[in-house]
């Protein structure tokens, strides 16, 4: 079964750091670009960051650029999001998602995890 | 900044056709995808590459691209189609993405 499972969310104070992980299974992880998408309570979807299958191409939303770092470990079938200098507006449910076709990153995201919740509060 | 605009809500009776538009300024170059999200659930891809349906998505879901606007059409709407729908595209450099503002589809 193709599956993505996020972990690492929690309550963190403003200005602190958190590292999210996404464990992939059921597919050849290193053939696919991967994405992080977040959704604040009651709000819409917001793209956060993406990484190509070989880590050579990376993109960030302007709202997180310079504070968040995406990475992957293909040997461990894992995706990560290092979040530094967290702000109240970063509070959201963070989803990990797989691109829908191999060796590309533009067509869509066909597999999603259930998300991990990040709360930023003092 | 790059933005994709959707109508906040669309209401439709069962069996009728729902059309959700998504407006941006880069459609001629970028591919659109559409996601369905029901309360408390992760999004589900219903259309990718403008008009392709993933396996398992009913044929009543279709997509089109007219140049400056893309549209998700749900033909013969069923009660189970009630959900929020989001479009998504890439910017011209393909290294960032934008989701639309979202449309709540209500089945009357």
mmCIF file with all atom_site columns, C-alpha atoms in Angstrom:
data_model
loop_
_atom_site.group_PDB
_atom_site.id
_atom_site.type_symbol
_atom_site.label_atom_id
_atom_site.label_alt_id
_atom_site.label_comp_id
_atom_site.label_asym_id
_atom_site.label_entity_id
_atom_site.label_seq_id
_atom_site.pdbx_PDB_ins_code
_atom_site.Cartn_x
_atom_site.Cartn_y
_atom_site.Cartn_z
_atom_site.occupancy
_atom_site.B_iso_or_equiv
_atom_site.pdbx_formal_charge
_atom_site.auth_seq_id
_atom_site.auth_comp_id
_atom_site.auth_asym_id
_atom_site.auth_atom_id
_atom_site.pdbx_PDB_model_num
ATOM 1   C CA . UNK A 1 1   ? 0.000   0.000  0.000   1.00 0.00 ? 1   UNK A CA 1
ATOM 2   C CA . UNK A 1 2   ? 1.275   3.417  -0.961  1.00 0.00 ? 2   UNK A CA 1
ATOM 3   C CA . UNK A 1 3   ? 1.491   5.481  2.198   1.00 0.00 ? 3   UNK A CA 1
ATOM 4   C CA . UNK A 1 4   ? 2.909   8.678  3.652   1.00 0.00 ? 4   UNK A CA 1
ATOM 5   C CA . UNK A 1 5   ? 3.066   9.203  7.396   1.00 0.00 ? 5   UNK A CA 1
ATOM 6   C CA . UNK A 1 6   ? 4.041   12.559 8.855   1.00 0.00 ? 6   UNK A CA 1
ATOM 7   C CA . UNK A 1 7   ? 5.436   13.084 12.333  1.00 0.00 ? 7   UNK A CA 1
ATOM 8   C CA . UNK A 1 8   ? 7.223   15.702 14.394  1.00 0.00 ? 8   UNK A CA 1
ATOM 9   C CA . UNK A 1 9   ? 4.481   18.241 14.907  1.00 0.00 ? 9   UNK A CA 1
ATOM 10  C CA . UNK A 1 10  ? 3.693   19.730 18.268  1.00 0.00 ? 10  UNK A CA 1
ATOM 11  C CA . UNK A 1 11  ? 3.516   22.871 20.367  1.00 0.00 ? 11  UNK A CA 1
ATOM 12  C CA . UNK A 1 12  ? 6.470   25.212 20.015  1.00 0.00 ? 12  UNK A CA 1
ATOM 13  C CA . UNK A 1 13  ? 7.172   28.748 21.179  1.00 0.00 ? 13  UNK A CA 1
ATOM 14  C CA . UNK A 1 14  ? 7.585   31.556 18.664  1.00 0.00 ? 14  UNK A CA 1
ATOM 15  C CA . UNK A 1 15  ? 11.156  31.789 17.454  1.00 0.00 ? 15  UNK A CA 1
ATOM 16  C CA . UNK A 1 16  ? 11.931  28.155 18.171  1.00 0.00 ? 16  UNK A CA 1
ATOM 17  C CA . UNK A 1 17  ? 12.520  25.283 15.752  1.00 0.00 ? 17  UNK A CA 1
ATOM 18  C CA . UNK A 1 18  ? 10.801  22.067 14.791  1.00 0.00 ? 18  UNK A CA 1
ATOM 19  C CA . UNK A 1 19  ? 11.633  19.281 12.357  1.00 0.00 ? 19  UNK A CA 1
ATOM 20  C CA . UNK A 1 20  ? 8.905   17.427 10.529  1.00 0.00 ? 20  UNK A CA 1
ATOM 21  C CA . UNK A 1 21  ? 9.410   14.002 9.005   1.00 0.00 ? 21  UNK A CA 1
ATOM 22  C CA . UNK A 1 22  ? 7.469   12.053 6.415   1.00 0.00 ? 22  UNK A CA 1
ATOM 23  C CA . UNK A 1 23  ? 7.961   8.302  6.079   1.00 0.00 ? 23  UNK A CA 1
ATOM 24  C CA . UNK A 1 24  ? 7.120   6.870  2.676   1.00 0.00 ? 24  UNK A CA 1
ATOM 25  C CA . UNK A 1 25  ? 6.271   3.286  1.854   1.00 0.00 ? 25  UNK A CA 1
ATOM 26  C CA . UNK A 1 26  ? 4.783   1.194  -0.929  1.00 0.00 ? 26  UNK A CA 1
ATOM 27  C CA . UNK A 1 27  ? 6.501   2.949  -3.827  1.00 0.00 ? 27  UNK A CA 1
ATOM 28  C CA . UNK A 1 28  ? 9.960   3.751  -5.194  1.00 0.00 ? 28  UNK A CA 1
ATOM 29  C CA . UNK A 1 29  ? 10.563  6.906  -3.174  1.00 0.00 ? 29  UNK A CA 1
ATOM 30  C CA . UNK A 1 30  ? 13.597  8.116  -5.092  1.00 0.00 ? 30  UNK A CA 1
ATOM 31  C CA . UNK A 1 31  ? 11.626  8.281  -8.363  1.00 0.00 ? 31  UNK A CA 1
ATOM 32  C CA . UNK A 1 32  ? 9.291   11.018 -7.143  1.00 0.00 ? 32  UNK A CA 1
ATOM 33  C CA . UNK A 1 33  ? 9.397   14.690 -6.294  1.00 0.00 ? 33  UNK A CA 1
ATOM 34  C CA . UNK A 1 34  ? 7.898   15.411 -2.892  1.00 0.00 ? 34  UNK A CA 1
ATOM 35  C CA . UNK A 1 35  ? 6.035   18.363 -1.434  1.00 0.00 ? 35  UNK A CA 1
ATOM 36  C CA . UNK A 1 36  ? 5.005   19.960 1.829   1.00 0.00 ? 36  UNK A CA 1
ATOM 37  C CA . UNK A 1 37  ? 1.624   21.687 1.925   1.00 0.00 ? 37  UNK A CA 1
ATOM 38  C CA . UNK A 1 38  ? 0.032   23.297 4.970   1.00 0.00 ? 38  UNK A CA 1
ATOM 39  C CA . UNK A 1 39  ? -3.434  24.306 5.997   1.00 0.00 ? 39  UNK A CA 1
ATOM 40  C CA . UNK A 1 40  ? -4.167  26.686 8.836   1.00 0.00 ? 40  UNK A CA 1
ATOM 41  C CA . UNK A 1 41  ? -7.377  25.994 10.788  1.00 0.00 ? 41  UNK A CA 1
ATOM 42  C CA . UNK A 1 42  ? -10.390 26.949 8.689   1.00 0.00 ? 42  UNK A CA 1
ATOM 43  C CA . UNK A 1 43  ? -8.198  28.163 5.827   1.00 0.00 ? 43  UNK A CA 1
ATOM 44  C CA . UNK A 1 44  ? -7.194  26.951 2.385   1.00 0.00 ? 44  UNK A CA 1
ATOM 45  C CA . UNK A 1 45  ? -4.239  24.962 1.187   1.00 0.00 ? 45  UNK A CA 1
ATOM 46  C CA . UNK A 1 46  ? -0.862  26.663 1.042   1.00 0.00 ? 46  UNK A CA 1
ATOM 47  C CA . UNK A 1 47  ? 2.127   25.242 -0.755  1.00 0.00 ? 47  UNK A CA 1
ATOM 48  C CA . UNK A 1 48  ? 5.227   25.315 1.469   1.00 0.00 ? 48  UNK A CA 1
ATOM 49  C CA . UNK A 1 49  ? 8.117   23.594 -0.288  1.00 0.00 ? 49  UNK A CA 1
ATOM 50  C CA . UNK A 1 50  ? 9.058   20.990 -2.882  1.00 0.00 ? 50  UNK A CA 1
ATOM 51  C CA . UNK A 1 51  ? 12.096  18.875 -3.664  1.00 0.00 ? 51  UNK A CA 1
ATOM 52  C CA . UNK A 1 52  ? 12.930  16.893 -6.765  1.00 0.00 ? 52  UNK A CA 1
ATOM 53  C CA . UNK A 1 53  ? 13.671  13.158 -6.664  1.00 0.00 ? 53  UNK A CA 1
ATOM 54  C CA . UNK A 1 54  ? 17.426  13.767 -6.632  1.00 0.00 ? 54  UNK A CA 1
ATOM 55  C CA . UNK A 1 55  ? 17.331  16.878 -4.376  1.00 0.00 ? 55  UNK A CA 1
ATOM 56  C CA . UNK A 1 56  ? 18.772  19.024 -7.166  1.00 0.00 ? 56  UNK A CA 1
ATOM 57  C CA . UNK A 1 57  ? 15.695  21.201 -7.504  1.00 0.00 ? 57  UNK A CA 1
ATOM 58  C CA . UNK A 1 58  ? 14.119  22.839 -4.479  1.00 0.00 ? 58  UNK A CA 1
ATOM 59  C CA . UNK A 1 59  ? 11.503  25.533 -4.087  1.00 0.00 ? 59  UNK A CA 1
ATOM 60  C CA . UNK A 1 60  ? 9.996   27.457 -1.185  1.00 0.00 ? 60  UNK A CA 1
ATOM 61  C CA . UNK A 1 61  ? 7.023   29.696 -0.682  1.00 0.00 ? 61  UNK A CA 1
ATOM 62  C CA . UNK A 1 62  ? 8.014   33.284 -0.027  1.00 0.00 ? 62  UNK A CA 1
ATOM 63  C CA . UNK A 1 63  ? 6.401   33.048 3.405   1.00 0.00 ? 63  UNK A CA 1
ATOM 64  C CA . UNK A 1 64  ? 8.936   30.429 4.569   1.00 0.00 ? 64  UNK A CA 1
ATOM 65  C CA . UNK A 1 65  ? 11.995  31.185 2.437   1.00 0.00 ? 65  UNK A CA 1
ATOM 66  C CA . UNK A 1 66  ? 15.093  31.576 4.584   1.00 0.00 ? 66  UNK A CA 1
ATOM 67  C CA . UNK A 1 67  ? 13.457  29.937 7.610   1.00 0.00 ? 67  UNK A CA 1
ATOM 68  C CA . UNK A 1 68  ? 12.443  26.462 6.394   1.00 0.00 ? 68  UNK A CA 1
ATOM 69  C CA . UNK A 1 69  ? 14.642  23.825 4.776   1.00 0.00 ? 69  UNK A CA 1
ATOM 70  C CA . UNK A 1 70  ? 13.367  20.802 2.894   1.00 0.00 ? 70  UNK A CA 1
ATOM 71  C CA . UNK A 1 71  ? 15.476  17.684 2.507   1.00 0.00 ? 71  UNK A CA 1
ATOM 72  C CA . UNK A 1 72  ? 15.128  14.002 1.791   1.00 0.00 ? 72  UNK A CA 1
ATOM 73  C CA . UNK A 1 73  ? 17.004  10.804 2.493   1.00 0.00 ? 73  UNK A CA 1
ATOM 74  C CA . UNK A 1 74  ? 16.241  8.370  -0.291  1.00 0.00 ? 74  UNK A CA 1
ATOM 75  C CA . UNK A 1 75  ? 18.020  5.549  1.524   1.00 0.00 ? 75  UNK A CA 1
ATOM 76  C CA . UNK A 1 76  ? 15.551  5.950  4.371   1.00 0.00 ? 76  UNK A CA 1
ATOM 77  C CA . UNK A 1 77  ? 12.502  6.722  2.200   1.00 0.00 ? 77  UNK A CA 1
ATOM 78  C CA . UNK A 1 78  ? 12.043  9.889  4.195   1.00 0.00 ? 78  UNK A CA 1
ATOM 79  C CA . UNK A 1 79  ? 11.233  13.544 3.607   1.00 0.00 ? 79  UNK A CA 1
ATOM 80  C CA . UNK A 1 80  ? 11.985  16.294 6.110   1.00 0.00 ? 80  UNK A CA 1
ATOM 81  C CA . UNK A 1 81  ? 11.099  19.895 6.805   1.00 0.00 ? 81  UNK A CA 1
ATOM 82  C CA . UNK A 1 82  ? 13.336  21.829 9.178   1.00 0.00 ? 82  UNK A CA 1
ATOM 83  C CA . UNK A 1 83  ? 11.401  24.834 10.436  1.00 0.00 ? 83  UNK A CA 1
ATOM 84  C CA . UNK A 1 84  ? 13.327  27.593 12.186  1.00 0.00 ? 84  UNK A CA 1
ATOM 85  C CA . UNK A 1 85  ? 12.261  30.944 13.604  1.00 0.00 ? 85  UNK A CA 1
ATOM 86  C CA . UNK A 1 86  ? 8.675   29.798 13.808  1.00 0.00 ? 86  UNK A CA 1
ATOM 87  C CA . UNK A 1 87  ? 5.925   32.377 13.852  1.00 0.00 ? 87  UNK A CA 1
ATOM 88  C CA . UNK A 1 88  ? 2.305   32.287 14.955  1.00 0.00 ? 88  UNK A CA 1
ATOM 89  C CA . UNK A 1 89  ? 1.259   32.310 11.305  1.00 0.00 ? 89  UNK A CA 1
ATOM 90  C CA . UNK A 1 90  ? 3.134   29.042 10.703  1.00 0.00 ? 90  UNK A CA 1
ATOM 91  C CA . UNK A 1 91  ? 0.610   27.188 12.853  1.00 0.00 ? 91  UNK A CA 1
ATOM 92  C CA . UNK A 1 92  ? -1.133  24.688 10.610  1.00 0.00 ? 92  UNK A CA 1
ATOM 93  C CA . UNK A 1 93  ? -1.664  21.086 9.657   1.00 0.00 ? 93  UNK A CA 1
ATOM 94  C CA . UNK A 1 94  ? 1.344   20.127 7.556   1.00 0.00 ? 94  UNK A CA 1
ATOM 95  C CA . UNK A 1 95  ? 0.855   17.554 4.809   1.00 0.00 ? 95  UNK A CA 1
ATOM 96  C CA . UNK A 1 96  ? 3.492   15.609 2.982   1.00 0.00 ? 96  UNK A CA 1
ATOM 97  C CA . UNK A 1 97  ? 2.535   14.757 -0.618  1.00 0.00 ? 97  UNK A CA 1
ATOM 98  C CA . UNK A 1 98  ? 3.960   12.834 -3.556  1.00 0.00 ? 98  UNK A CA 1
ATOM 99  C CA . UNK A 1 99  ? 4.020   14.087 -7.107  1.00 0.00 ? 99  UNK A CA 1
ATOM 100 C CA . UNK A 1 100 ? 1.732   12.132 -9.379  1.00 0.00 ? 100 UNK A CA 1
ATOM 101 C CA . UNK A 1 101 ? 4.310   11.148 -11.989 1.00 0.00 ? 101 UNK A CA 1
ATOM 102 C CA . UNK A 1 102 ? 7.897   10.025 -11.756 1.00 0.00 ? 102 UNK A CA 1
ATOM 103 C CA . UNK A 1 103 ? 10.789  12.337 -12.565 1.00 0.00 ? 103 UNK A CA 1
ATOM 104 C CA . UNK A 1 104 ? 8.707   15.478 -12.788 1.00 0.00 ? 104 UNK A CA 1
ATOM 105 C CA . UNK A 1 105 ? 7.176   17.967 -10.389 1.00 0.00 ? 105 UNK A CA 1
ATOM 106 C CA . UNK A 1 106 ? 4.545   19.955 -12.185 1.00 0.00 ? 106 UNK A CA 1
ATOM 107 C CA . UNK A 1 107 ? 1.480   17.838 -12.761 1.00 0.00 ? 107 UNK A CA 1
ATOM 108 C CA . UNK A 1 108 ? -0.075  17.362 -9.328  1.00 0.00 ? 108 UNK A CA 1
ATOM 109 C CA . UNK A 1 109 ? 0.116   15.520 -6.015  1.00 0.00 ? 109 UNK A CA 1
ATOM 110 C CA . UNK A 1 110 ? -1.614  12.153 -5.907  1.00 0.00 ? 110 UNK A CA 1
ATOM 111 C CA . UNK A 1 111 ? -0.670  10.696 -2.529  1.00 0.00 ? 111 UNK A CA 1
ATOM 112 C CA . UNK A 1 112 ? -1.073  12.645 0.701   1.00 0.00 ? 112 UNK A CA 1
ATOM 113 C CA . UNK A 1 113 ? -0.396  11.852 4.312   1.00 0.00 ? 113 UNK A CA 1
ATOM 114 C CA . UNK A 1 114 ? -2.877  12.639 7.054   1.00 0.00 ? 114 UNK A CA 1
ATOM 115 C CA . UNK A 1 115 ? -0.781  15.543 8.270   1.00 0.00 ? 115 UNK A CA 1
ATOM 116 C CA . UNK A 1 116 ? 0.963   16.598 11.443  1.00 0.00 ? 116 UNK A CA 1
ATOM 117 C CA . UNK A 1 117 ? -0.168  19.619 13.453  1.00 0.00 ? 117 UNK A CA 1
ATOM 118 C CA . UNK A 1 118 ? 2.167   22.465 14.321  1.00 0.00 ? 118 UNK A CA 1
ATOM 119 C CA . UNK A 1 119 ? 1.042   24.909 16.997  1.00 0.00 ? 119 UNK A CA 1
ATOM 120 C CA . UNK A 1 120 ? 3.100   28.037 17.621  1.00 0.00 ? 120 UNK A CA 1
ATOM 121 C CA . UNK A 1 121 ? 2.296   29.733 20.881  1.00 0.00 ? 121 UNK A CA 1
ATOM 122 C CA . UNK A 1 122 ? 3.977   31.085 23.967  1.00 0.00 ? 122 UNK A CA 1
ATOM 123 C CA . UNK B 2 1   ? 2.838   37.734 -6.194  1.00 0.00 ? 1   UNK B CA 1
ATOM 124 C CA . UNK B 2 2   ? 1.200   35.024 -8.252  1.00 0.00 ? 2   UNK B CA 1
ATOM 125 C CA . UNK B 2 3   ? -2.451  34.390 -7.383  1.00 0.00 ? 3   UNK B CA 1
ATOM 126 C CA . UNK B 2 4   ? -5.172  32.005 -8.464  1.00 0.00 ? 4   UNK B CA 1
ATOM 127 C CA . UNK B 2 5   ? -8.743  33.154 -7.929  1.00 0.00 ? 5   UNK B CA 1
ATOM 128 C CA . UNK B 2 6   ? -11.738 30.848 -7.478  1.00 0.00 ? 6   UNK B CA 1
ATOM 129 C CA . UNK B 2 7   ? -15.361 31.622 -6.624  1.00 0.00 ? 7   UNK B CA 1
ATOM 130 C CA . UNK B 2 8   ? -15.917 31.114 -2.885  1.00 0.00 ? 8   UNK B CA 1
ATOM 131 C CA . UNK B 2 9   ? -18.940 28.894 -3.393  1.00 0.00 ? 9   UNK B CA 1
ATOM 132 C CA . UNK B 2 10  ? -20.940 27.001 -5.991  1.00 0.00 ? 10  UNK B CA 1
ATOM 133 C CA . UNK B 2 11  ? -24.337 25.447 -5.353  1.00 0.00 ? 11  UNK B CA 1
ATOM 134 C CA . UNK B 2 12  ? -25.811 22.760 -7.561  1.00 0.00 ? 12  UNK B CA 1
ATOM 135 C CA . UNK B 2 13  ? -28.701 20.309 -7.482  1.00 0.00 ? 13  UNK B CA 1
ATOM 136 C CA . UNK B 2 14  ? -28.058 16.573 -7.729  1.00 0.00 ? 14  UNK B CA 1
ATOM 137 C CA . UNK B 2 15  ? -27.674 15.447 -11.322 1.00 0.00 ? 15  UNK B CA 1
ATOM 138 C CA . UNK B 2 16  ? -26.817 18.922 -12.561 1.00 0.00 ? 16  UNK B CA 1
ATOM 139 C CA . UNK B 2 17  ? -23.428 20.213 -13.687 1.00 0.00 ? 17  UNK B CA 1
ATOM 140 C CA . UNK B 2 18  ? -21.066 22.179 -11.470 1.00 0.00 ? 18  UNK B CA 1
ATOM 141 C CA . UNK B 2 19  ? -18.344 24.324 -12.995 1.00 0.00 ? 19  UNK B CA 1
ATOM 142 C CA . UNK B 2 20  ? -15.558 25.806 -10.917 1.00 0.00 ? 20  UNK B CA 1
ATOM 143 C CA . UNK B 2 21  ? -13.272 28.357 -12.485 1.00 0.00 ? 21  UNK B CA 1
ATOM 144 C CA . UNK B 2 22  ? -9.722  29.249 -11.558 1.00 0.00 ? 22  UNK B CA 1
ATOM 145 C CA . UNK B 2 23  ? -8.178  32.410 -12.970 1.00 0.00 ? 23  UNK B CA 1
ATOM 146 C CA . UNK B 2 24  ? -4.492  33.218 -13.230 1.00 0.00 ? 24  UNK B CA 1
ATOM 147 C CA . UNK B 2 25  ? -2.104  34.876 -15.639 1.00 0.00 ? 25  UNK B CA 1
ATOM 148 C CA . UNK B 2 26  ? 0.101   31.918 -16.617 1.00 0.00 ? 26  UNK B CA 1
ATOM 149 C CA . UNK B 2 27  ? -2.236  29.175 -17.761 1.00 0.00 ? 27  UNK B CA 1
ATOM 150 C CA . UNK B 2 28  ? -0.913  28.986 -21.321 1.00 0.00 ? 28  UNK B CA 1
ATOM 151 C CA . UNK B 2 29  ? 2.380   27.698 -19.941 1.00 0.00 ? 29  UNK B CA 1
ATOM 152 C CA . UNK B 2 30  ? 1.520   25.908 -16.739 1.00 0.00 ? 30  UNK B CA 1
ATOM 153 C CA . UNK B 2 31  ? -0.430  22.760 -16.008 1.00 0.00 ? 31  UNK B CA 1
ATOM 154 C CA . UNK B 2 32  ? -3.422  22.869 -13.685 1.00 0.00 ? 32  UNK B CA 1
ATOM 155 C CA . UNK B 2 33  ? -4.426  20.280 -11.159 1.00 0.00 ? 33  UNK B CA 1
ATOM 156 C CA . UNK B 2 34  ? -7.523  20.080 -8.997  1.00 0.00 ? 34  UNK B CA 1
ATOM 157 C CA . UNK B 2 35  ? -8.017  18.728 -5.494  1.00 0.00 ? 35  UNK B CA 1
ATOM 158 C CA . UNK B 2 36  ? -11.106 17.742 -3.571  1.00 0.00 ? 36  UNK B CA 1
ATOM 159 C CA . UNK B 2 37  ? -11.082 18.048 0.207   1.00 0.00 ? 37  UNK B CA 1
ATOM 160 C CA . UNK B 2 38  ? -13.820 16.869 2.514   1.00 0.00 ? 38  UNK B CA 1
ATOM 161 C CA . UNK B 2 39  ? -13.987 17.990 6.157   1.00 0.00 ? 39  UNK B CA 1
ATOM 162 C CA . UNK B 2 40  ? -11.319 16.386 8.315   1.00 0.00 ? 40  UNK B CA 1
ATOM 163 C CA . UNK B 2 41  ? -9.695  14.633 5.382   1.00 0.00 ? 41  UNK B CA 1
ATOM 164 C CA . UNK B 2 42  ? -6.557  15.077 3.333   1.00 0.00 ? 42  UNK B CA 1
ATOM 165 C CA . UNK B 2 43  ? -6.962  16.480 -0.179  1.00 0.00 ? 43  UNK B CA 1
ATOM 166 C CA . UNK B 2 44  ? -7.571  14.095 -3.074  1.00 0.00 ? 44  UNK B CA 1
ATOM 167 C CA . UNK B 2 45  ? -6.252  14.712 -6.586  1.00 0.00 ? 45  UNK B CA 1
ATOM 168 C CA . UNK B 2 46  ? -9.141  14.665 -9.057  1.00 0.00 ? 46  UNK B CA 1
ATOM 169 C CA . UNK B 2 47  ? -7.519  16.239 -12.146 1.00 0.00 ? 47  UNK B CA 1
ATOM 170 C CA . UNK B 2 48  ? -3.877  16.663 -13.147 1.00 0.00 ? 48  UNK B CA 1
ATOM 171 C CA . UNK B 2 49  ? -2.078  17.948 -16.199 1.00 0.00 ? 49  UNK B CA 1
ATOM 172 C CA . UNK B 2 50  ? -5.113  20.137 -17.028 1.00 0.00 ? 50  UNK B CA 1
ATOM 173 C CA . UNK B 2 51  ? -7.513  17.341 -17.924 1.00 0.00 ? 51  UNK B CA 1
ATOM 174 C CA . UNK B 2 52  ? -6.206  13.930 -16.860 1.00 0.00 ? 52  UNK B CA 1
ATOM 175 C CA . UNK B 2 53  ? -8.053  11.878 -14.287 1.00 0.00 ? 53  UNK B CA 1
ATOM 176 C CA . UNK B 2 54  ? -6.130  9.724  -11.812 1.00 0.00 ? 54  UNK B CA 1
ATOM 177 C CA . UNK B 2 55  ? -7.242  6.122  -11.552 1.00 0.00 ? 55  UNK B CA 1
ATOM 178 C CA . UNK B 2 56  ? -10.274 5.738  -9.334  1.00 0.00 ? 56  UNK B CA 1
ATOM 179 C CA . UNK B 2 57  ? -11.666 9.210  -10.029 1.00 0.00 ? 57  UNK B CA 1
ATOM 180 C CA . UNK B 2 58  ? -15.137 9.071  -11.619 1.00 0.00 ? 58  UNK B CA 1
ATOM 181 C CA . UNK B 2 59  ? -15.564 10.136 -15.236 1.00 0.00 ? 59  UNK B CA 1
ATOM 182 C CA . UNK B 2 60  ? -17.950 12.898 -14.171 1.00 0.00 ? 60  UNK B CA 1
ATOM 183 C CA . UNK B 2 61  ? -14.883 14.929 -13.172 1.00 0.00 ? 61  UNK B CA 1
ATOM 184 C CA . UNK B 2 62  ? -13.205 16.730 -16.066 1.00 0.00 ? 62  UNK B CA 1
ATOM 185 C CA . UNK B 2 63  ? -10.871 19.663 -16.563 1.00 0.00 ? 63  UNK B CA 1
ATOM 186 C CA . UNK B 2 64  ? -10.286 22.223 -19.283 1.00 0.00 ? 64  UNK B CA 1
ATOM 187 C CA . UNK B 2 65  ? -7.932  25.090 -20.028 1.00 0.00 ? 65  UNK B CA 1
ATOM 188 C CA . UNK B 2 66  ? -9.102  28.048 -22.094 1.00 0.00 ? 66  UNK B CA 1
ATOM 189 C CA . UNK B 2 67  ? -5.910  30.077 -21.944 1.00 0.00 ? 67  UNK B CA 1
ATOM 190 C CA . UNK B 2 68  ? -6.420  32.495 -19.061 1.00 0.00 ? 68  UNK B CA 1
ATOM 191 C CA . UNK B 2 69  ? -8.760  30.331 -17.039 1.00 0.00 ? 69  UNK B CA 1
ATOM 192 C CA . UNK B 2 70  ? -9.050  26.681 -16.135 1.00 0.00 ? 70  UNK B CA 1
ATOM 193 C CA . UNK B 2 71  ? -12.267 24.945 -15.190 1.00 0.00 ? 71  UNK B CA 1
ATOM 194 C CA . UNK B 2 72  ? -13.215 21.886 -13.220 1.00 0.00 ? 72  UNK B CA 1
ATOM 195 C CA . UNK B 2 73  ? -16.512 20.423 -14.368 1.00 0.00 ? 73  UNK B CA 1
ATOM 196 C CA . UNK B 2 74  ? -18.484 17.909 -12.366 1.00 0.00 ? 74  UNK B CA 1
ATOM 197 C CA . UNK B 2 75  ? -21.194 16.429 -14.563 1.00 0.00 ? 75  UNK B CA 1
ATOM 198 C CA . UNK B 2 76  ? -24.145 14.728 -12.922 1.00 0.00 ? 76  UNK B CA 1
ATOM 199 C CA . UNK B 2 77  ? -23.221 15.938 -9.451  1.00 0.00 ? 77  UNK B CA 1
ATOM 200 C CA . UNK B 2 78  ? -23.803 13.514 -6.619  1.00 0.00 ? 78  UNK B CA 1
ATOM 201 C CA . UNK B 2 79  ? -24.230 14.219 -2.922  1.00 0.00 ? 79  UNK B CA 1
ATOM 202 C CA . UNK B 2 80  ? -20.783 12.749 -2.235  1.00 0.00 ? 80  UNK B CA 1
ATOM 203 C CA . UNK B 2 81  ? -19.213 15.496 -4.371  1.00 0.00 ? 81  UNK B CA 1
ATOM 204 C CA . UNK B 2 82  ? -19.977 18.102 -1.716  1.00 0.00 ? 82  UNK B CA 1
ATOM 205 C CA . UNK B 2 83  ? -16.541 19.333 -0.662  1.00 0.00 ? 83  UNK B CA 1
ATOM 206 C CA . UNK B 2 84  ? -13.987 22.097 -1.017  1.00 0.00 ? 84  UNK B CA 1
ATOM 207 C CA . UNK B 2 85  ? -12.131 22.189 -4.312  1.00 0.00 ? 85  UNK B CA 1
ATOM 208 C CA . UNK B 2 86  ? -8.740  23.787 -4.964  1.00 0.00 ? 86  UNK B CA 1
ATOM 209 C CA . UNK B 2 87  ? -6.905  24.412 -8.177  1.00 0.00 ? 87  UNK B CA 1
ATOM 210 C CA . UNK B 2 88  ? -3.123  24.451 -8.303  1.00 0.00 ? 88  UNK B CA 1
ATOM 211 C CA . UNK B 2 89  ? -0.507  25.517 -10.777 1.00 0.00 ? 89  UNK B CA 1
ATOM 212 C CA . UNK B 2 90  ? 3.157   26.211 -11.031 1.00 0.00 ? 90  UNK B CA 1
ATOM 213 C CA . UNK B 2 91  ? 4.681   29.567 -11.797 1.00 0.00 ? 91  UNK B CA 1
ATOM 214 C CA . UNK B 2 92  ? 6.579   30.119 -14.991 1.00 0.00 ? 92  UNK B CA 1
ATOM 215 C CA . UNK B 2 93  ? 9.859   28.841 -13.530 1.00 0.00 ? 93  UNK B CA 1
ATOM 216 C CA . UNK B 2 94  ? 8.387   25.552 -12.283 1.00 0.00 ? 94  UNK B CA 1
ATOM 217 C CA . UNK B 2 95  ? 10.072  25.934 -8.932  1.00 0.00 ? 95  UNK B CA 1
ATOM 218 C CA . UNK B 2 96  ? 7.103   27.189 -6.987  1.00 0.00 ? 96  UNK B CA 1
ATOM 219 C CA . UNK B 2 97  ? 3.426   26.474 -6.819  1.00 0.00 ? 97  UNK B CA 1
ATOM 220 C CA . UNK B 2 98  ? 0.240   28.255 -5.934  1.00 0.00 ? 98  UNK B CA 1
ATOM 221 C CA . UNK B 2 99  ? -3.087  26.914 -4.766  1.00 0.00 ? 99  UNK B CA 1
ATOM 222 C CA . UNK B 2 100 ? -6.285  28.668 -5.631  1.00 0.00 ? 100 UNK B CA 1
ATOM 223 C CA . UNK B 2 101 ? -8.409  30.321 -2.993  1.00 0.00 ? 101 UNK B CA 1
ATOM 224 C CA . UNK B 2 102 ? -10.779 27.346 -2.840  1.00 0.00 ? 102 UNK B CA 1
ATOM 225 C CA . UNK B 2 103 ? -14.420 26.777 -3.727  1.00 0.00 ? 103 UNK B CA 1
ATOM 226 C CA . UNK B 2 104 ? -17.011 25.172 -1.517  1.00 0.00 ? 104 UNK B CA 1
ATOM 227 C CA . UNK B 2 105 ? -19.379 23.046 -3.563  1.00 0.00 ? 105 UNK B CA 1
ATOM 228 C CA . UNK B 2 106 ? -22.775 22.548 -1.966  1.00 0.00 ? 106 UNK B CA 1
ATOM 229 C CA . UNK B 2 107 ? -25.153 19.930 -3.299  1.00 0.00 ? 107 UNK B CA 1
ATOM 230 C CA . UNK B 2 108 ? -28.676 21.178 -2.687  1.00 0.00 ? 108 UNK B CA 1
#
